[in-house]
Each structure stands twice: as structure tokens, then as C-alpha cells.
XYZ file of C-alpha atoms in Angstrom:
643
model
C 0.000 0.000 0.000
C 1.372 3.407 -1.022
C 1.039 6.630 0.939
C 1.055 9.778 -1.178
C 2.050 12.871 0.801
C 1.141 15.939 -1.247
C 2.502 19.431 -0.725
C -0.967 20.943 -0.509
C -4.613 19.837 -0.707
C -5.000 20.867 -4.367
C -2.206 18.486 -5.429
C -3.756 15.717 -3.341
C -7.118 16.394 -4.983
C -5.605 16.029 -8.473
C -3.968 12.707 -7.546
C -7.163 11.410 -5.921
C -9.114 12.301 -9.073
C -6.901 9.951 -11.090
C -6.694 7.116 -8.545
C -10.392 7.337 -7.682
C -11.853 8.177 -4.287
C -13.159 5.236 -2.266
C -13.480 6.669 1.234
C -12.751 10.062 2.735
C -11.215 10.128 6.204
C -10.041 12.903 8.515
C -6.923 14.313 6.846
C -6.566 11.675 4.130
C -8.413 9.658 1.471
C -8.448 5.948 0.701
C -8.405 5.529 -3.082
C -9.950 2.837 -5.276
C -6.439 1.517 -5.930
C -6.012 0.864 -2.201
C -3.526 3.701 -1.798
C -3.681 6.458 0.819
C -3.435 10.126 -0.089
C -2.719 12.769 2.534
C -1.433 16.318 2.330
C 0.554 19.114 3.905
C -0.208 22.833 3.931
C 3.167 23.891 2.601
C 5.790 23.514 5.331
C 4.316 21.760 8.382
C 7.623 22.309 10.180
C 9.948 25.241 10.764
C 13.342 25.809 12.341
C 13.177 26.509 16.057
C 13.659 30.059 17.349
C 17.051 31.064 18.808
C 15.638 30.765 22.341
C 15.611 26.984 21.901
C 19.426 26.998 21.725
C 20.070 29.279 24.705
C 20.656 28.005 28.229
C 18.242 28.270 31.117
C 20.420 30.979 32.697
C 19.210 33.530 30.141
C 16.586 35.829 31.733
C 13.066 35.552 30.348
C 10.305 37.992 29.544
C 6.748 37.331 28.400
C 7.853 37.519 24.763
C 10.842 35.172 25.169
C 14.389 35.123 26.454
C 16.248 38.425 26.771
C 18.483 39.403 23.864
C 22.126 39.714 25.018
C 25.412 40.406 23.218
C 27.152 37.624 25.103
C 24.866 35.022 23.530
C 25.806 36.016 19.980
C 26.428 34.536 17.549
C 23.919 31.720 18.087
C 25.109 28.663 16.156
C 23.025 25.497 16.654
C 25.113 22.364 17.221
C 22.129 20.341 16.086
C 19.315 21.942 14.122
C 15.911 21.661 15.730
C 12.744 21.462 13.653
C 9.402 22.045 15.311
C 5.880 21.518 14.059
C 3.870 24.669 13.375
C 1.091 25.156 15.929
C -1.723 25.142 13.376
C -0.341 22.058 11.594
C 0.015 19.627 14.514
C -3.162 17.678 13.768
C -2.294 17.021 10.129
C 1.298 16.253 11.088
C 0.138 13.499 13.456
C -2.209 12.081 10.818
C 0.676 11.690 8.383
C 2.763 10.071 11.122
C 0.058 7.491 11.795
C -0.317 6.716 8.074
C 3.415 6.138 7.716
C 3.023 3.150 10.042
C 0.372 1.583 7.798
C 1.952 1.919 4.357
C 4.583 -0.127 2.549
C 5.861 2.668 0.344
C 5.810 6.480 0.419
C 5.388 8.820 -2.547
C 6.477 12.414 -1.983
C 4.335 14.782 -4.048
C 5.952 18.127 -3.361
C 6.320 20.851 -5.975
C 9.105 20.155 -8.495
C 11.628 22.421 -6.769
C 13.926 22.523 -3.750
C 11.304 23.656 -1.245
C 8.877 21.021 -2.497
C 11.555 18.427 -1.827
C 12.363 19.739 1.639
C 8.861 20.097 3.032
C 8.010 16.416 2.415
C 11.412 14.983 3.324
C 11.620 16.884 6.613
C 8.395 15.209 7.752
C 9.721 11.774 6.758
C 13.015 12.469 8.533
C 11.212 13.544 11.706
C 9.346 10.235 11.838
C 12.487 8.255 10.994
C 10.878 6.706 7.945
C 12.780 3.658 6.648
C 10.279 2.586 4.026
C 10.990 3.048 0.301
C 10.256 6.538 -0.988
C 9.389 7.536 -4.554
C 9.091 11.039 -6.006
C 6.092 12.372 -7.922
C 7.422 15.112 -10.223
C 4.691 17.128 -11.964
C 4.481 20.828 -12.874
C 0.746 21.033 -13.624
C -2.453 19.575 -12.191
C -4.400 18.735 -15.362
C -5.416 15.098 -15.801
C -2.896 14.269 -18.503
C 0.051 15.680 -16.541
C -1.039 13.875 -13.357
C -1.445 10.533 -15.167
C 1.990 10.931 -16.723
C 3.509 11.730 -13.329
C 1.893 8.693 -11.679
C 3.334 6.443 -14.380
C 6.808 7.882 -14.008
C 7.502 7.880 -10.270
C 11.227 8.166 -9.577
C 13.436 7.115 -6.644
C 13.427 9.899 -4.061
C 17.157 9.419 -3.508
C 17.697 10.914 -6.965
C 16.708 14.291 -5.524
C 18.922 14.275 -2.439
C 20.969 17.169 -3.822
C 17.863 19.348 -3.979
C 17.045 18.459 -0.377
C 20.532 19.419 0.803
C 20.426 22.709 -1.130
C 17.030 23.558 0.390
C 18.368 22.841 3.874
C 21.374 25.014 3.112
C 19.175 27.928 2.062
C 16.934 27.530 5.106
C 19.799 27.346 7.592
C 21.846 30.143 6.036
C 18.842 32.472 6.110
C 18.261 31.586 9.760
C 21.903 32.205 10.712
C 21.970 35.578 8.978
C 18.517 36.817 9.948
C 18.407 35.698 13.572
C 21.921 36.746 14.516
C 22.175 40.071 12.705
C 18.689 41.170 13.734
C 19.658 40.692 17.368
C 23.145 42.167 16.936
C 21.989 45.419 15.308
C 18.967 45.782 17.567
C 21.280 45.556 20.597
C 23.695 48.064 19.014
C 20.836 50.539 18.684
C 19.624 49.796 22.196
C 23.004 50.846 23.605
C 22.252 54.387 22.381
C 18.699 54.369 23.706
C 17.043 53.070 20.558
C 13.968 50.874 20.859
C 13.412 49.683 17.281
C 13.780 46.049 16.273
C 16.278 46.275 13.408
C 15.377 43.264 11.348
C 17.925 41.910 8.853
C 17.223 39.392 6.120
C 18.978 38.154 3.003
C 16.002 39.240 0.876
C 14.260 41.949 2.914
C 17.362 44.085 3.469
C 18.393 44.362 -0.227
C 14.729 45.024 -1.030
C 14.632 47.881 1.468
C 17.896 49.194 0.053
C 16.393 49.255 -3.453
C 13.644 51.613 -2.263
C 16.013 53.799 -0.256
C 18.442 54.176 -3.161
C 15.599 55.126 -5.502
C 14.344 57.687 -2.971
C 17.842 59.192 -2.726
C 18.139 59.281 -6.507
C 14.861 61.204 -6.721
C 15.778 63.485 -3.802
C 19.190 64.373 -5.275
C 18.032 64.573 -8.869
C 18.875 67.751 -10.728
C 16.963 68.185 -13.978
C 19.123 68.776 -17.038
C 17.650 71.070 -19.709
C 17.922 69.952 -23.325
C 16.477 71.031 -26.661
C 14.216 69.201 -29.089
C 14.098 70.600 -32.610
C 11.140 69.502 -34.679
C 9.852 70.238 -38.147
C 6.561 70.034 -40.031
C 6.656 68.638 -43.554
C 4.183 68.112 -46.364
C 3.837 65.549 -49.143
C 0.234 64.500 -49.764
C -0.505 65.408 -46.144
C 1.402 67.069 -43.284
C 3.496 65.150 -40.748
C 6.153 65.908 -38.126
C 9.762 64.803 -37.730
C 12.446 65.438 -35.081
C 16.098 66.435 -35.489
C 18.522 63.565 -34.830
C 22.009 64.683 -33.672
C 25.003 62.913 -35.167
C 27.335 60.985 -32.870
C 30.208 63.150 -31.679
C 28.468 66.409 -32.546
C 29.343 69.351 -30.309
C 26.758 70.437 -27.754
C 25.547 66.967 -26.689
C 25.567 65.330 -23.268
C 26.605 61.716 -22.641
C 23.045 60.578 -23.398
C 23.154 62.206 -26.840
C 20.786 65.048 -25.900
C 21.306 68.547 -27.305
C 22.075 70.756 -24.297
C 23.963 73.725 -25.820
C 21.497 76.652 -26.404
C 23.797 78.293 -28.959
C 24.128 75.057 -30.912
C 20.368 74.517 -30.791
C 19.758 78.043 -32.114
C 22.281 77.524 -34.911
C 20.627 74.239 -35.982
C 17.173 75.837 -35.927
C 18.406 78.771 -38.022
C 20.053 76.380 -40.516
C 16.852 74.330 -40.849
C 14.638 77.381 -41.298
C 16.608 78.360 -44.427
C 15.668 75.069 -46.120
C 12.514 74.957 -48.261
C 12.550 71.311 -49.389
C 13.760 68.142 -47.694
C 15.027 64.986 -49.350
C 13.710 61.558 -48.333
C 16.752 59.434 -47.409
C 14.823 56.319 -46.417
C 11.219 55.229 -46.092
C 9.974 51.942 -44.658
C 6.389 50.828 -44.394
C 5.656 47.353 -43.080
C 3.119 45.487 -41.039
C 4.196 44.087 -37.688
C 2.473 41.298 -35.814
C 2.254 41.680 -32.035
C 1.986 38.231 -30.480
C -0.555 37.414 -27.810
C 0.656 38.380 -24.314
C 1.836 35.575 -22.071
C -0.346 34.281 -19.270
C -0.052 36.287 -16.066
C 2.465 35.388 -13.398
C 1.732 36.633 -9.893
C 4.323 39.409 -10.310
C 2.690 40.507 -13.571
C -0.697 40.704 -11.893
C 0.637 42.503 -8.820
C 2.284 45.160 -10.963
C -0.796 45.613 -13.142
C -3.177 45.822 -10.154
C -0.874 48.277 -8.375
C -0.707 50.528 -11.419
C -4.415 50.412 -12.342
C -6.159 50.257 -8.988
C -3.486 50.999 -6.383
C -3.695 47.491 -4.881
C -0.869 46.475 -2.559
C 1.070 43.366 -3.550
C -0.371 41.545 -0.542
C -3.930 42.570 -1.417
C -3.568 41.201 -4.940
C -2.128 37.955 -3.586
C -4.918 37.658 -1.007
C -7.552 38.150 -3.717
C -5.890 35.549 -5.934
C -5.776 33.130 -3.017
C -9.497 33.668 -2.377
C -10.360 33.160 -6.045
C -8.324 29.936 -5.961
C -9.318 28.439 -2.607
C -12.788 29.795 -1.829
C -14.356 30.478 -5.216
C -12.277 27.922 -7.175
C -12.424 30.192 -10.221
C -8.708 30.567 -10.937
C -5.603 28.403 -10.820
C -2.882 28.301 -8.151
C -1.733 31.928 -7.730
C 1.805 31.832 -6.335
C 3.420 31.294 -9.693
C 6.465 32.932 -11.254
C 5.614 31.449 -14.657
C 3.985 33.080 -17.699
C 3.528 29.872 -19.684
C 0.917 27.105 -19.871
C 1.310 23.338 -20.336
C 0.603 22.204 -23.873
C -1.606 19.399 -22.586
C -4.062 21.978 -21.205
C -4.695 23.492 -24.639
C -7.266 20.766 -25.358
C -9.216 21.818 -22.251
C -10.010 25.238 -23.738
C -13.539 24.315 -24.973
C -14.580 23.295 -21.448
C -12.950 26.353 -19.863
C -14.665 28.655 -22.358
C -18.017 26.948 -21.841
C -17.693 27.478 -18.076
C -16.773 31.147 -18.553
C -19.734 31.695 -20.837
C -22.069 30.020 -18.348
C -21.008 32.104 -15.364
C -20.585 35.387 -17.254
C -22.938 35.676 -20.259
C -21.690 39.230 -20.788
C -18.505 37.685 -22.203
C -20.396 35.531 -24.725
C -19.463 37.681 -27.717
C -15.759 37.601 -26.834
C -15.841 33.854 -26.230
C -17.769 33.130 -29.432
C -15.204 35.162 -31.348
C -12.313 33.039 -30.082
C -10.613 30.522 -32.381
C -9.728 27.575 -30.147
C -7.439 26.133 -32.803
C -5.006 29.017 -32.232
C -2.025 27.909 -30.129
C -0.064 30.942 -28.973
C 3.539 30.835 -27.779
C 2.199 30.802 -24.223
C 1.625 27.048 -24.549
C 5.142 25.763 -23.985
C 6.043 22.782 -21.774
C 9.747 23.683 -21.865
C 9.101 27.001 -20.096
C 6.930 25.621 -17.268
C 8.426 25.957 -13.792
C 6.904 24.572 -10.571
C 3.555 26.115 -11.558
C 2.000 27.429 -14.759
C 0.597 30.926 -15.345
C -2.660 32.107 -13.802
C -5.774 31.039 -15.742
C -9.515 30.604 -15.119
C -10.773 27.142 -14.194
C -13.715 25.066 -15.430
C -15.562 25.581 -12.165
C -18.987 27.146 -12.709
C -19.059 29.381 -9.676
C -21.215 32.378 -8.850
C -19.687 35.728 -9.808
C -22.283 37.557 -7.701
C -20.426 36.303 -4.627
C -17.263 38.134 -5.659
C -16.425 41.566 -4.309
C -15.797 44.381 -6.798
C -12.015 44.004 -6.371
C -12.152 40.225 -6.721
C -14.127 40.658 -9.933
C -11.440 42.991 -11.324
C -8.713 40.419 -10.727
C -10.830 37.529 -12.025
C -11.679 39.424 -15.215
C -8.034 40.398 -15.741
C -6.948 36.745 -15.557
C -9.891 35.587 -17.667
C -9.437 38.125 -20.454
C -5.723 37.293 -20.670
C -6.690 33.619 -21.128
C -9.312 34.340 -23.811
C -6.764 36.537 -25.634
C -4.657 33.421 -26.281
C -7.314 32.309 -28.791
C -7.380 35.509 -30.795
C -4.957 36.275 -33.646
C -1.970 38.597 -33.263
C -2.552 42.342 -33.379
C -1.425 43.750 -36.748
C 0.186 47.188 -36.667
C 1.225 49.232 -39.670
C 4.634 50.661 -38.843
C 6.174 53.524 -40.836
C 9.592 55.138 -40.415
C 11.206 57.874 -42.460
C 14.592 59.666 -42.491
C 14.898 63.111 -44.067
C 17.863 65.227 -45.144
C 17.125 68.879 -44.349
C 20.018 70.838 -45.774
C 22.558 68.442 -44.271
C 20.594 67.934 -41.043
C 18.932 64.608 -40.275
C 15.294 64.480 -39.182
C 13.477 61.241 -38.395
C 9.882 60.269 -37.834
C 7.889 57.150 -37.147
C 4.250 56.327 -36.943
C 2.035 53.339 -36.427
C -1.596 52.515 -36.698
C -3.611 49.462 -35.825
C -4.679 47.460 -38.873
C -6.288 44.535 -37.073
C -6.830 44.611 -33.286
C -6.632 40.833 -32.830
C -6.173 39.957 -29.148
C -6.253 43.631 -28.101
C -10.011 43.617 -28.696
C -10.239 41.181 -25.753
C -7.987 42.956 -23.274
C -9.543 46.413 -23.490
C -8.952 48.303 -20.242
C -7.444 45.191 -18.656
C -4.266 45.475 -20.728
C -0.863 46.184 -19.175
C -0.408 49.784 -18.109
C 2.336 51.787 -19.761
C 4.517 54.375 -18.120
C 4.142 58.028 -19.020
C 7.048 58.112 -21.467
C 5.654 55.194 -23.424
C 2.237 56.812 -23.473
C 3.762 60.000 -24.903
C 5.627 58.007 -27.536
C 2.414 56.225 -28.356
C 0.650 59.539 -28.951
C 3.417 60.607 -31.345
C 3.212 57.290 -33.157
C -0.473 57.807 -33.842
C 0.328 60.318 -36.597
C -0.189 59.154 -40.177
C 2.814 59.475 -42.436
C 2.072 59.701 -46.160
C 3.472 57.238 -48.672
C 6.936 58.438 -49.686
C 9.784 57.255 -51.897
C 13.523 57.465 -51.409
C 15.200 60.503 -53.019
C 11.918 62.378 -53.492
C 11.676 65.989 -52.324
C 8.994 67.211 -49.938
C 8.029 70.643 -48.662
C 9.311 72.047 -45.357
C 6.542 73.926 -43.559
C 7.842 75.061 -40.182
C 10.631 74.411 -37.665
C 10.676 75.045 -33.921
C 12.863 74.423 -30.886
C 11.437 73.351 -27.546
C 13.330 73.259 -24.284
C 12.611 70.210 -22.158
C 14.089 68.816 -18.953
C 15.203 65.369 -17.905
C 12.920 63.758 -15.331
C 13.724 61.921 -12.138
C 13.011 58.198 -12.068
C 9.585 57.336 -10.637
C 9.244 56.258 -7.022
C 8.590 52.580 -6.502
C 5.070 51.280 -6.182
C 4.447 47.856 -4.704
C 3.945 46.543 -8.209
C 7.175 47.955 -9.617
C 9.104 46.877 -6.504
C 7.912 43.294 -7.020
C 9.189 43.539 -10.593
C 12.496 45.021 -9.410
C 12.967 42.135 -6.945
C 12.315 39.716 -9.790
C 14.779 41.564 -12.064
C 17.341 42.401 -9.389
C 20.121 41.368 -11.782
C 19.646 44.741 -13.495
C 21.329 46.552 -10.582
C 24.301 44.159 -10.397
C 27.413 44.823 -12.504
C 29.411 41.612 -12.094
C 28.412 39.380 -15.055
C 28.720 36.138 -13.071
C 26.544 37.330 -10.190
C 24.157 38.959 -12.665
C 23.654 35.584 -14.375
C 23.017 33.729 -11.104
C 20.392 36.283 -10.075
C 18.742 36.249 -13.490
C 18.663 32.456 -13.698
C 17.348 32.291 -10.135
C 14.500 34.752 -10.830
C 15.904 37.477 -8.574
C 15.483 37.730 -4.811
C 12.546 36.250 -2.956
C 9.940 34.102 -4.675
C 6.452 34.647 -6.021
C 5.223 33.104 -2.765
C 7.179 35.447 -0.459
C 7.738 38.848 -2.127
C 4.410 40.390 -1.117
C 4.872 39.199 2.475
C 8.379 40.668 2.593
C 7.115 44.086 1.469
C 4.255 43.836 3.954
C 6.683 43.044 6.783
C 8.909 45.987 5.868
C 5.859 48.232 6.175
C 4.801 46.722 9.496
C 8.307 47.119 10.905
C 8.321 50.819 10.070
C 10.928 50.594 7.297
C 8.587 51.387 4.396
C 5.614 53.732 4.154
C 2.904 54.124 1.534
C 2.163 57.546 0.058
C -0.705 57.145 -2.380
C 0.581 54.516 -4.780
C 4.191 55.354 -3.945
C 6.381 53.307 -1.633
C 9.107 55.163 0.272
C 11.773 54.321 2.813
C 11.259 55.857 6.257
C 13.839 57.850 8.261
C 14.277 54.727 10.399
C 15.225 52.761 7.274
C 17.757 55.354 6.118
C 19.447 55.447 9.543
C 19.625 51.666 9.682
C 20.891 51.172 6.130
C 23.588 53.788 6.708
C 25.333 51.580 9.276
C 24.863 48.216 7.574
C 27.838 46.728 5.688
C 27.342 46.743 1.925
C 27.378 42.960 1.628
C 24.417 42.593 3.992
C 22.232 44.916 1.905
C 23.591 43.865 -1.476
C 21.730 41.344 -3.693
C 25.139 39.888 -4.558
C 24.799 37.968 -1.282
C 21.928 36.025 -2.848
C 24.026 35.395 -5.952
C 26.825 34.008 -3.778
C 24.283 31.856 -1.937
C 22.903 30.493 -5.180
C 26.353 29.792 -6.593
C 27.252 27.724 -3.538
C 23.826 26.053 -3.309
C 24.088 24.843 -6.889
C 27.355 23.187 -5.945
C 25.651 21.634 -2.914
C 22.823 20.364 -5.123
C 25.305 18.930 -7.634
C 27.273 17.177 -4.899
C 30.351 19.343 -5.482
C 30.191 21.049 -2.075
C 29.212 19.324 1.192
C 26.319 20.948 3.046
C 28.472 21.136 6.180
C 31.128 23.116 4.308
C 28.553 25.562 2.954
C 27.084 25.999 6.422
C 30.484 26.584 7.966
C 31.188 29.329 5.413
C 27.928 31.021 6.380
C 28.782 30.767 10.081
C 32.137 32.479 9.483
C 30.492 35.289 7.531
C 27.808 35.782 10.186
C 30.371 35.707 12.998
C 32.338 38.491 11.290
C 29.229 40.622 10.860
C 28.132 40.069 14.461
C 31.525 41.178 15.779
C 31.299 44.362 13.709
C 27.851 45.073 15.123
C 29.057 44.508 18.685
C 31.626 47.254 18.200
C 28.933 49.721 17.139
C 26.702 52.052 19.045
C 24.090 53.003 16.477
C 23.110 56.575 17.147
C 19.577 56.883 18.517
C 17.634 54.701 16.107
C 14.152 54.769 17.478
C 10.989 53.209 16.181
C 7.920 51.320 17.215
C 9.071 48.035 18.678
C 6.441 45.366 18.131
C 6.059 42.478 20.493
C 6.064 39.951 17.650
C 9.267 41.427 16.290
C 11.264 39.745 19.033
C 10.906 36.591 16.993
C 11.828 38.199 13.688
C 13.198 35.646 11.266
C 13.396 34.955 7.565
C 10.397 33.345 5.932
C 11.451 29.703 5.665
C 7.923 28.473 5.154
C 6.417 27.852 1.768
C 3.087 29.404 2.544
C 0.217 28.284 0.355
């Protein structure tokens, strides 16, 4: 008899659907094949708090043992795992089932954390029975059947388990020790804030602070834009394009010299006809947008409706768990499994049944279209967010839930519409030896854009301005032909500061953290590893930074607080630098590949933490005050895979 231990109830449900349900028990199901299927709720266990490793001589308060410099650094001789309070019942159920079965099948997500959260339960119970691994990225019937037929020895994935343990322990060592060390350093100067440090949260906070400083210290640079109006069969506009190396330009190629700008304008105004140097007119196909990842949706919802990242995640979780109208939300993937393409008729039928207002859009879809979104090779642990076949009741959704549901649904329907066809025109003119260029575009066939409507991705202001310029119609021209010059003008503009982060753009920045790293090796590790944090944790990290008084919300903007600036000013660069994550990932890949023992990796982390703790002990951080929260005394990195 096999015991399947799934990462979460939804995975268990998919397996049960294929094996057939015979009898439902408390916390597990007996299948028609005689197997047992039980489930976790993400991590049922977590690493013990530092207090568990301190002696009984340490004074206690209601919130735990007193934080003292002499106890740091805290390095566990033997790591202690404890069961989460709200998971004890399910944990015991799995333990009792392990005694009954002959073989165990771990059905965690196909990633390191999915490996760890099942194996740590088996290790706790000292399981000696054979263990197989169920390795599936999607929950559709075909994928589940394939996974059940191709169970693999769990030992094959030992490297992933060791790497996951390494990540978990290293985050604990860094977060627990440095949070206490810097909090105590501030306390010596009368500070009362809990100065929380984390491998992900601290670089994230630093991103916001650096952007705030960039905006605060920004000095606008004036520059000149020289434009001209021309006429062939109809009027159109073009803009002067400076030549490389021309005098009067800044490093960005902008014309900043007023005298030079005046001279160019005067030269152009003497010219009566311009010569067409090049003219290109072609149609461009814009492919259907990919399915939404959680980060995509969080950025879109932040921009359109001002939703916090956590609010968007909470809504997605409700749509998934309560209403059962959308797929698993905590996904970093924009692609869909090819096997699910055949399910489109049933998904569309369900959408039409629950929302007749979409009937016209659905009837206009061509279900034979297979966009680039359907790609098994690009699937990660989860596929992109899509509507389900469940025929729920939309009247039970709140207004905000309906916005998110419709955004996901329209993106799915758009996959079955043709590409958008744009007519794109570009022209280069010679105006008495000066080069002027222009471009324009117009929509020939809306294709998928007819589906997205107001639920399309937002564009930033600069793109919107460019879009307005591109709306102009340029007449049909031919190379070497002459056209009439109507009018020339010079306009002074100013460079603009970068925009402040919103929760949506911060999520995207965490995902694309490699963009702020110069070293090509570290840049690659961060890019390949999808940045810092995960789709499951980024919103919670931002939320925690707000609760701890490090970030504040001003309208849609997210800004670092004075407390954050004071704290970041005394932190060593490596602690607030995303390169630390790149170094982690480099070493963890070696651990996973068996090239570096876990013990060696852990010892390296202990040495690094010990050095940082000693530096903190030598500090007296000048009067960092804040609101100390009772729960903050147990501040630690998020080592749970919350579902």
C-alpha cells in the first residue's frame, strides 16, 4: 500500500481524481487503488527560534528570552525542527499513516522547497520505508497521469534536499543573529526599534532607499528638441537627430547647448525642401501576451487600482481556494502546459455560463489558435494564472475580486485571438545636411487587443507620450523624393527623475534584481534564479517591511522611512547587497550537484555571520528609534512555503 504525501490539498485532490476516491477520512483519502493520499499545507515544520538553543540561565520575559550580546552569535550544534502550531493535527495524521503503508510517494512541488517540506516530515518520523518522487508541474489530468506512471526514486533528488536545507539554515543564521546584533547596538544608544535583517528583505529595502535618494538628489538637465513640419500628400512631423560626436551633446546624446540649438534651428529654417533618405512601411504582428504570473498581476493591479502586492495575492488566493475560479496563484511562470490546450472548450463553456456578458468575446475566439504561451519547456513549478472550469457564482465576488478575475480571464481568452497587426512607418529626411526622423504606427487589425480592453498592461508616461506621437499618419513616400518644409521650432525640455517605486514595480524590481548588479557572473546567477525572494514570499516581505516601520505608503508610492535610512547607513554593503543572494545560489548549486558538502557551505555562512556580528558589537548606532512590536522579538526569515 502506497502513501502519497502531497505538498498541498489541491495536489492531493488532483492525484485522488486519477486514482479514484473510495473513502474520505479525517486528513486523508483511501483511493480505489487501495492507496492512501494525505497532504501538507506547505511547510508543516519550521526551524526553532534562537531561544531553543540558549541556556536556562538567560533571563526571560513574556515575549521570550532576553536578547544579550554575550549570547551572539547563536550557532546550533544540532538543528531543531518544530511543528507549526496550526499544523500539529495534520502532522500526526501523516505520522500514523506512515506506520500503515509499505511505500511512500512524496508529491511536493518540483523544486527545492517542495523536496524539503516532504522529506523533513519523513526524517522527523524516521521513515525507513521506500520513498518515490512524484514530479509534476501542472495539475491537469494528462500531466497527473503521466507523473503517476513515471515515479522516480526519491534518492535521486537528495541534492535538492541538501540545497534547500542550506538555504533555510543560512537564512536563519543571517537573519536571527544580525537582527539581534543590530537591535542591541541601537539599544546601547537608547534606541527601541527592532532592526530586522534578512537576506532578501534588506536588499529590497535598500532598493527603495536608493531610488528615494536618486529622486531626492536629482537635478533636472535642460535639453532642446528641434522639430519640423513637412508636407507631401498630407502634413506630418519629424524630429532632429544629432550625429554621434556632434558638439553640444551630453553623454546621453541630448542637445544641451542653447547656442548650438539656435544655430541648428536657423540652418533648418533656411531650407525649403527636404530629401527623403529612407522610407519603410511594413506590417508588424504583435503576439498574444503571455499568461499572467503573480508578479505581472501585482504590478498591473498596483498601477491600475493601487492594490498592494499583498492585497492582490490575497484576492488571488481567495479566487483559488474559496471560489475555485482561478488556478494556483503563487506562480512565477507566464507559460501554460501544452496538454491543457485541449481543455479550452470546457474552460470557455464554463466562462460563458457564469458570465454571459462575455459571450461575444468567447464566441469570437478561435480555439485552434495555439499561442507561444503554450510551452512545456518554459513551465516551472507552476503554470501561469488562468480561469478554471468551475462554474461558480460571480455575484459572490467583491468588486475588487471581480477585477482580478476578469483580468486573468481576459488574458486567457486573448490566447485564442490572432496577433494584433500594426502598420509601422519610419522615415529619415535630409534637411540641408541635417537629419530628421519620424515614425508612426496605426492598428490594422486589433486581434487579441479587442479582448484585453482596459485590462491590458499599463504603460509608463514616457511610453504613453511616444504612443501619442506614433499615432500620426505618415504619407506614402519614396527614397530621393523631395517634400516641402513647412515650419521648424525648438522646444526646451528637462530630464525627469526616475519614478518612485510602487508595490507593483518593486515586485518587478525584486524579480529583475540582476539589473542593478554589474558583475556578469553574479548577474547571471540572479537572473537564472529569478531574482530575490519568490512569487510566494515577495508580497509578504514588502508587507513586513511596512509593518516594521521601514517602508511607508504615500498614495501609490512606496518610500523608505527615516528609520530605514538610519539603519541602512550603518549596515555593511554585503548585507544589503543582492550579490549575497548570488553568492548563496552559486554555492547552493554546488551543494545540489554534490560538489560542495552541506556542512562546508554551512560553515562558510557561520564564518560570515560571525564576522558581521563582531562588527555590530563594536557599534553604538546613534539613537535609532521606532515602534518596537512584540512579535518582532521573533523576527526571522520566511522559511515556510506558505500556500
